[in-house]
Amino acid sequence: MDLVYLSQLLITGITEGSIYVLVALGTVIIYKCTRVVNLAQGEFVVLGGMLMATLTGVGLPIPLAFVLTLIIVALAGGLVAILGFRPYLKRNIPFGTIVVVTIGIHMFLKMAIMLIWGKLPISVPAFSGGIILEFYGVYINPQSIWVIALTGLTLVAAIYFLEKTLLGKAFRACAENRFSARLFGINDDKMLLIALMLSGVLGAVGGATIAPISYIKYDFGMMYSVNGFIAAVIGGLDKPMGAVVGGLMIGLISSFGAGLFGAGARDILVLATLLIILVLRPTGIYAGKAGG
């Protein structure tokens, strides 16, 4: 076991963790707005990867394909809000029942993706070509840098929107208390639409950037959803910064677990970490912290 190998695992873990950060943050945003855990969040990742593959495949430049992917998946998130969430929230159906509805949304999106793109895995051209960087014996895929950098930029943009803009403040007010927000004239339907569209963008960034490293497949959605949910629970289900911590933890645990103990150990270690956190901090690492 040498430092080079451990460094390689660290880079892999941060790259993988960045995707879980985006999924976890999308999960947290929807939960804050609806008090519902969206188990279809991972489908936005898959949809983002598939669209990126299609748009680059027809010859569009990568930057244009990336922007169009975000727009299309954001619109898909809006449709999920209107058709999948709003009818049930309006009828005051128990939140546990709506979670089951999100599983139905997951299955519908999964089958739709399979019908459009098929069952075979799909890859996307690397943003910087096929070059590999070497730094003191550590090999770095430039796409990992893209994943980490774009995740960071997306997080900054999302936090700025939530914390600094008037619309973001209205969203946060609705997230804290939907009834009180209505009394102040805030349209909770609009906030729901924003939450799902924003979570769609977060998932699309993850799917579009990770697909050049690890292929994307129609049935990967639930894997992303579950790991993102675990990351959100570890950090605190209503804490955006907790999603960042939880996502990176899951990525690092998965990478080091598989690299040091074999692929079969990664899921065991992730679940063990979740159980330990639930025992020691049932409401997450960021429980009781102000803000984030």
Coordinates of C-alpha atoms in Angstrom, one line a residue:
M1 CA 0.0 0.0 0.0
D2 CA 1.7 3.2 -1.1
L3 CA 0.9 6.9 -1.1
V4 CA 0.3 7.0 -4.9
Y5 CA -2.4 4.3 -4.7
L6 CA -4.1 6.1 -1.8
S7 CA -3.9 9.4 -3.7
Q8 CA -5.6 7.7 -6.7
L9 CA -8.4 6.4 -4.4
L10 CA -8.8 9.9 -3.0
I11 CA -9.2 11.5 -6.4
T12 CA -11.7 8.7 -7.4
G13 CA -13.6 9.3 -4.1
I14 CA -13.9 13.0 -4.5
T15 CA -15.0 12.6 -8.1
E16 CA -17.7 10.1 -7.2
G17 CA -18.6 12.0 -4.1
S18 CA -19.2 15.1 -6.2
I19 CA -22.1 13.4 -8.0
Y20 CA -23.6 12.2 -4.7
V21 CA -23.3 15.8 -3.5
L22 CA -25.5 17.0 -6.4
V23 CA -28.0 14.2 -5.9
A24 CA -28.1 14.8 -2.1
L25 CA -28.5 18.5 -2.6
G26 CA -31.4 18.0 -5.0
T27 CA -33.0 15.6 -2.4
V28 CA -32.6 18.2 0.4
I29 CA -34.1 21.0 -1.7
I30 CA -37.2 19.0 -2.5
Y31 CA -37.5 17.7 1.1
K32 CA -37.3 21.3 2.4
C33 CA -40.0 22.4 0.1
T34 CA -42.4 19.4 0.4
R35 CA -41.2 17.2 3.3
V36 CA -41.1 14.4 0.8
V37 CA -38.1 12.2 0.0
N38 CA -37.8 12.1 -3.8
L39 CA -36.6 8.6 -4.7
A40 CA -36.7 9.6 -8.4
Q41 CA -33.9 12.1 -8.1
G42 CA -31.3 9.7 -9.6
E43 CA -33.3 9.6 -12.8
F44 CA -32.3 13.2 -13.5
V45 CA -28.7 12.1 -13.4
V46 CA -29.4 9.3 -15.9
L47 CA -31.5 11.6 -18.1
G48 CA -28.7 14.2 -18.1
G49 CA -26.1 11.6 -19.2
M50 CA -28.3 10.2 -21.9
L51 CA -29.2 13.7 -23.3
M52 CA -25.5 14.7 -23.3
A53 CA -24.6 11.6 -25.2
T54 CA -27.4 12.2 -27.8
L55 CA -26.6 15.9 -28.3
T56 CA -22.9 15.4 -28.6
G57 CA -23.6 12.5 -30.9
V58 CA -25.4 14.6 -33.4
G59 CA -22.4 17.0 -33.6
L60 CA -23.3 19.7 -31.2
P61 CA -20.3 21.3 -29.4
I62 CA -19.9 20.1 -25.8
P63 CA -20.7 23.5 -24.2
L64 CA -23.9 23.9 -26.2
A65 CA -24.9 20.3 -25.6
F66 CA -24.2 20.8 -21.8
V67 CA -26.4 23.9 -21.6
L68 CA -29.2 22.3 -23.6
T69 CA -29.0 19.2 -21.4
L70 CA -29.5 21.4 -18.3
I71 CA -32.5 23.2 -19.8
I72 CA -34.2 20.0 -21.0
V73 CA -33.8 18.2 -17.6
A74 CA -35.0 21.3 -15.8
L75 CA -38.1 21.2 -17.9
A76 CA -38.5 17.5 -17.1
G77 CA -38.2 18.4 -13.4
G78 CA -41.0 21.0 -13.9
L79 CA -43.2 18.3 -15.5
V80 CA -42.6 16.0 -12.5
A81 CA -43.6 18.8 -10.2
I82 CA -46.8 19.5 -12.1
L83 CA -47.9 16.0 -12.9
G84 CA -46.2 14.0 -10.1
F85 CA -46.1 16.1 -7.0
R86 CA -48.7 18.9 -7.1
P87 CA -51.9 16.7 -7.4
Y88 CA -50.9 14.7 -4.3
L89 CA -49.7 17.7 -2.2
K90 CA -52.9 19.6 -3.0
R91 CA -55.0 16.7 -1.6
N92 CA -53.0 16.6 1.6
I93 CA -52.1 12.9 1.1
P94 CA -49.7 11.6 3.8
F95 CA -46.1 12.2 3.0
G96 CA -45.3 8.5 3.2
T97 CA -47.8 7.8 0.4
I98 CA -46.2 10.5 -1.8
V99 CA -42.8 8.8 -1.3
V100 CA -44.3 5.7 -2.8
V101 CA -45.5 8.0 -5.7
T102 CA -41.9 9.1 -6.3
I103 CA -41.0 5.4 -6.7
G104 CA -43.7 5.2 -9.4
I105 CA -42.1 8.3 -11.0
H106 CA -38.7 6.6 -10.9
M107 CA -40.1 3.5 -12.6
F108 CA -41.9 5.6 -15.2
L109 CA -38.8 7.6 -16.0
K110 CA -36.6 4.5 -16.0
M111 CA -38.9 2.8 -18.5
A112 CA -39.1 5.9 -20.7
I113 CA -35.3 6.2 -20.8
M114 CA -35.0 2.5 -21.7
L115 CA -37.5 2.8 -24.5
I116 CA -35.7 5.9 -25.9
W117 CA -32.1 4.9 -25.4
G118 CA -32.2 1.2 -25.0
K119 CA -30.6 -1.1 -22.4
L120 CA -27.0 -0.8 -23.5
P121 CA -24.6 1.4 -21.6
I122 CA -23.9 4.8 -23.2
S123 CA -20.8 6.9 -22.9
V124 CA -20.1 10.6 -23.6
P125 CA -16.9 12.1 -25.2
A126 CA -14.6 13.6 -22.6
F127 CA -14.7 17.3 -22.3
S128 CA -11.0 17.7 -22.7
G129 CA -10.4 14.7 -25.1
G130 CA -8.7 11.5 -24.2
I131 CA -5.6 12.8 -22.5
I132 CA -4.6 11.6 -19.0
L133 CA -2.5 13.8 -16.7
E134 CA 0.3 12.5 -14.5
F135 CA 1.4 14.1 -11.2
Y136 CA 4.2 12.4 -9.3
G137 CA 2.9 9.0 -10.4
V138 CA -0.7 9.8 -9.8
Y139 CA -2.8 9.6 -12.9
I140 CA -5.6 12.1 -13.2
N141 CA -8.4 12.0 -15.7
P142 CA -9.1 15.6 -16.7
Q143 CA -12.8 14.8 -16.7
S144 CA -12.5 14.4 -12.9
I145 CA -11.4 18.0 -12.7
W146 CA -14.4 19.0 -14.8
V147 CA -16.7 17.0 -12.5
I148 CA -15.3 18.6 -9.3
A149 CA -15.1 22.1 -10.8
L150 CA -18.6 22.1 -12.3
T151 CA -20.0 20.6 -9.0
G152 CA -18.3 23.4 -7.1
L153 CA -19.7 26.1 -9.5
T154 CA -23.2 24.6 -9.3
L155 CA -23.1 24.6 -5.5
V156 CA -22.0 28.2 -5.4
A157 CA -24.8 29.2 -7.9
A158 CA -27.4 27.2 -6.0
I159 CA -26.4 28.6 -2.6
Y160 CA -26.3 32.2 -4.0
F161 CA -29.8 31.7 -5.4
L162 CA -31.2 30.3 -2.1
E163 CA -29.5 32.8 0.1
K164 CA -29.2 36.1 -1.8
T165 CA -32.0 36.4 -4.3
L166 CA -35.6 37.4 -3.5
L167 CA -37.0 34.3 -5.2
G168 CA -34.6 32.2 -3.2
K169 CA -35.7 33.8 0.1
A170 CA -39.3 33.2 -0.9
F171 CA -38.4 29.6 -1.5
R172 CA -36.8 29.3 1.9
A173 CA -39.8 30.8 3.6
C174 CA -42.0 28.3 1.8
A175 CA -39.7 25.5 2.9
E176 CA -39.9 26.5 6.5
N177 CA -43.7 26.8 6.7
R178 CA -45.9 26.5 3.6
F179 CA -49.0 27.8 5.3
S180 CA -47.4 30.9 6.7
A181 CA -45.7 31.6 3.4
R182 CA -49.2 31.6 1.7
L183 CA -50.4 34.2 4.2
F184 CA -47.5 36.5 3.0
G185 CA -48.6 36.0 -0.7
I186 CA -45.9 33.4 -1.6
N187 CA -47.1 31.0 -4.3
D188 CA -46.2 27.5 -3.0
D189 CA -47.0 25.9 -6.4
K190 CA -44.4 28.2 -7.9
M191 CA -41.9 27.3 -5.2
L192 CA -42.6 23.5 -5.8
L193 CA -41.9 24.1 -9.5
I194 CA -38.6 25.9 -8.8
A195 CA -37.6 23.1 -6.4
L196 CA -38.1 20.3 -8.9
M197 CA -36.5 22.3 -11.8
L198 CA -33.5 23.2 -9.6
S199 CA -33.1 19.5 -8.5
G200 CA -33.3 18.6 -12.2
V201 CA -30.5 20.9 -13.1
L202 CA -28.4 19.5 -10.2
G203 CA -28.9 15.9 -11.4
A204 CA -28.2 16.9 -15.0
V205 CA -24.9 18.5 -14.1
G206 CA -23.9 15.2 -12.4
G207 CA -25.0 13.0 -15.3
A208 CA -23.5 15.1 -18.1
T209 CA -20.1 15.3 -16.3
I210 CA -19.7 11.8 -15.0
A211 CA -20.8 10.0 -18.1
P212 CA -17.4 10.4 -19.9
I213 CA -15.7 8.7 -16.9
S214 CA -18.2 5.9 -16.2
Y215 CA -20.8 5.0 -18.8
I216 CA -24.4 5.7 -18.1
K217 CA -27.2 3.1 -18.2
Y218 CA -31.0 3.3 -18.1
D219 CA -31.2 1.4 -14.7
F220 CA -28.6 3.5 -12.8
G221 CA -31.2 5.9 -11.4
M222 CA -32.1 4.2 -8.2
M223 CA -28.4 3.6 -7.3
Y224 CA -27.9 7.4 -7.5
S225 CA -31.1 8.1 -5.6
V226 CA -30.3 5.7 -2.8
N227 CA -26.7 7.0 -2.4
G228 CA -27.9 10.6 -2.6
F229 CA -30.5 9.9 0.0
I230 CA -28.0 8.3 2.3
A231 CA -25.7 11.2 1.9
A232 CA -28.5 13.6 2.7
V233 CA -29.5 11.7 5.8
I234 CA -25.9 11.6 7.0
G235 CA -25.5 15.4 6.6
G236 CA -29.0 16.3 7.7
L237 CA -32.0 15.9 5.5
D238 CA -32.9 19.6 5.6
K239 CA -29.3 21.0 5.5
P240 CA -27.8 21.9 2.1
M241 CA -24.3 22.0 3.5
G242 CA -24.9 18.7 5.1
A243 CA -25.6 17.3 1.6
V244 CA -22.1 18.4 0.6
V245 CA -20.5 16.7 3.6
G246 CA -22.6 13.6 3.2
G247 CA -22.0 13.3 -0.5
L248 CA -18.2 13.5 -0.2
M249 CA -18.3 11.0 2.7
I250 CA -20.2 8.5 0.6
G251 CA -17.8 9.0 -2.3
L252 CA -14.7 8.6 -0.2
I253 CA -16.0 5.6 1.7
S254 CA -17.0 3.9 -1.5
S255 CA -13.7 4.5 -3.2
F256 CA -11.5 3.5 -0.2
G257 CA -13.7 0.6 0.7
A258 CA -13.6 -0.9 -2.8
G259 CA -9.9 -0.1 -3.2
L260 CA -8.7 -1.5 0.1
F261 CA -11.2 -4.3 0.8
G262 CA -12.8 -5.2 -2.5
A263 CA -15.9 -4.0 -4.4
G264 CA -18.2 -6.0 -2.1
A265 CA -17.2 -4.0 0.9
R266 CA -18.2 -0.6 -0.4
D267 CA -22.0 -1.0 0.2
I268 CA -21.4 -2.6 3.6
L269 CA -19.2 0.3 4.7
V270 CA -21.6 2.9 3.4
L271 CA -24.5 1.3 5.3
A272 CA -22.4 0.9 8.4
T273 CA -21.6 4.6 8.3
L274 CA -25.2 5.4 7.9
L275 CA -26.2 3.3 11.0
I276 CA -23.4 4.9 13.1
I277 CA -24.5 8.4 12.2
L278 CA -28.2 7.5 12.9
V279 CA -27.2 6.2 16.3
L280 CA -24.9 9.1 17.2
R281 CA -26.6 12.0 15.4
P282 CA -30.1 10.8 14.3
T283 CA -30.9 14.1 12.6
G284 CA -27.6 14.2 10.8
I285 CA -24.1 15.8 11.2
Y286 CA -25.4 19.3 10.7
A287 CA -28.3 18.9 13.1
G288 CA -28.6 22.0 15.3
K289 CA -26.4 24.2 13.2
A290 CA -27.8 27.4 12.1
G291 CA -28.3 28.0 8.4
G292 CA -26.8 25.6 5.9

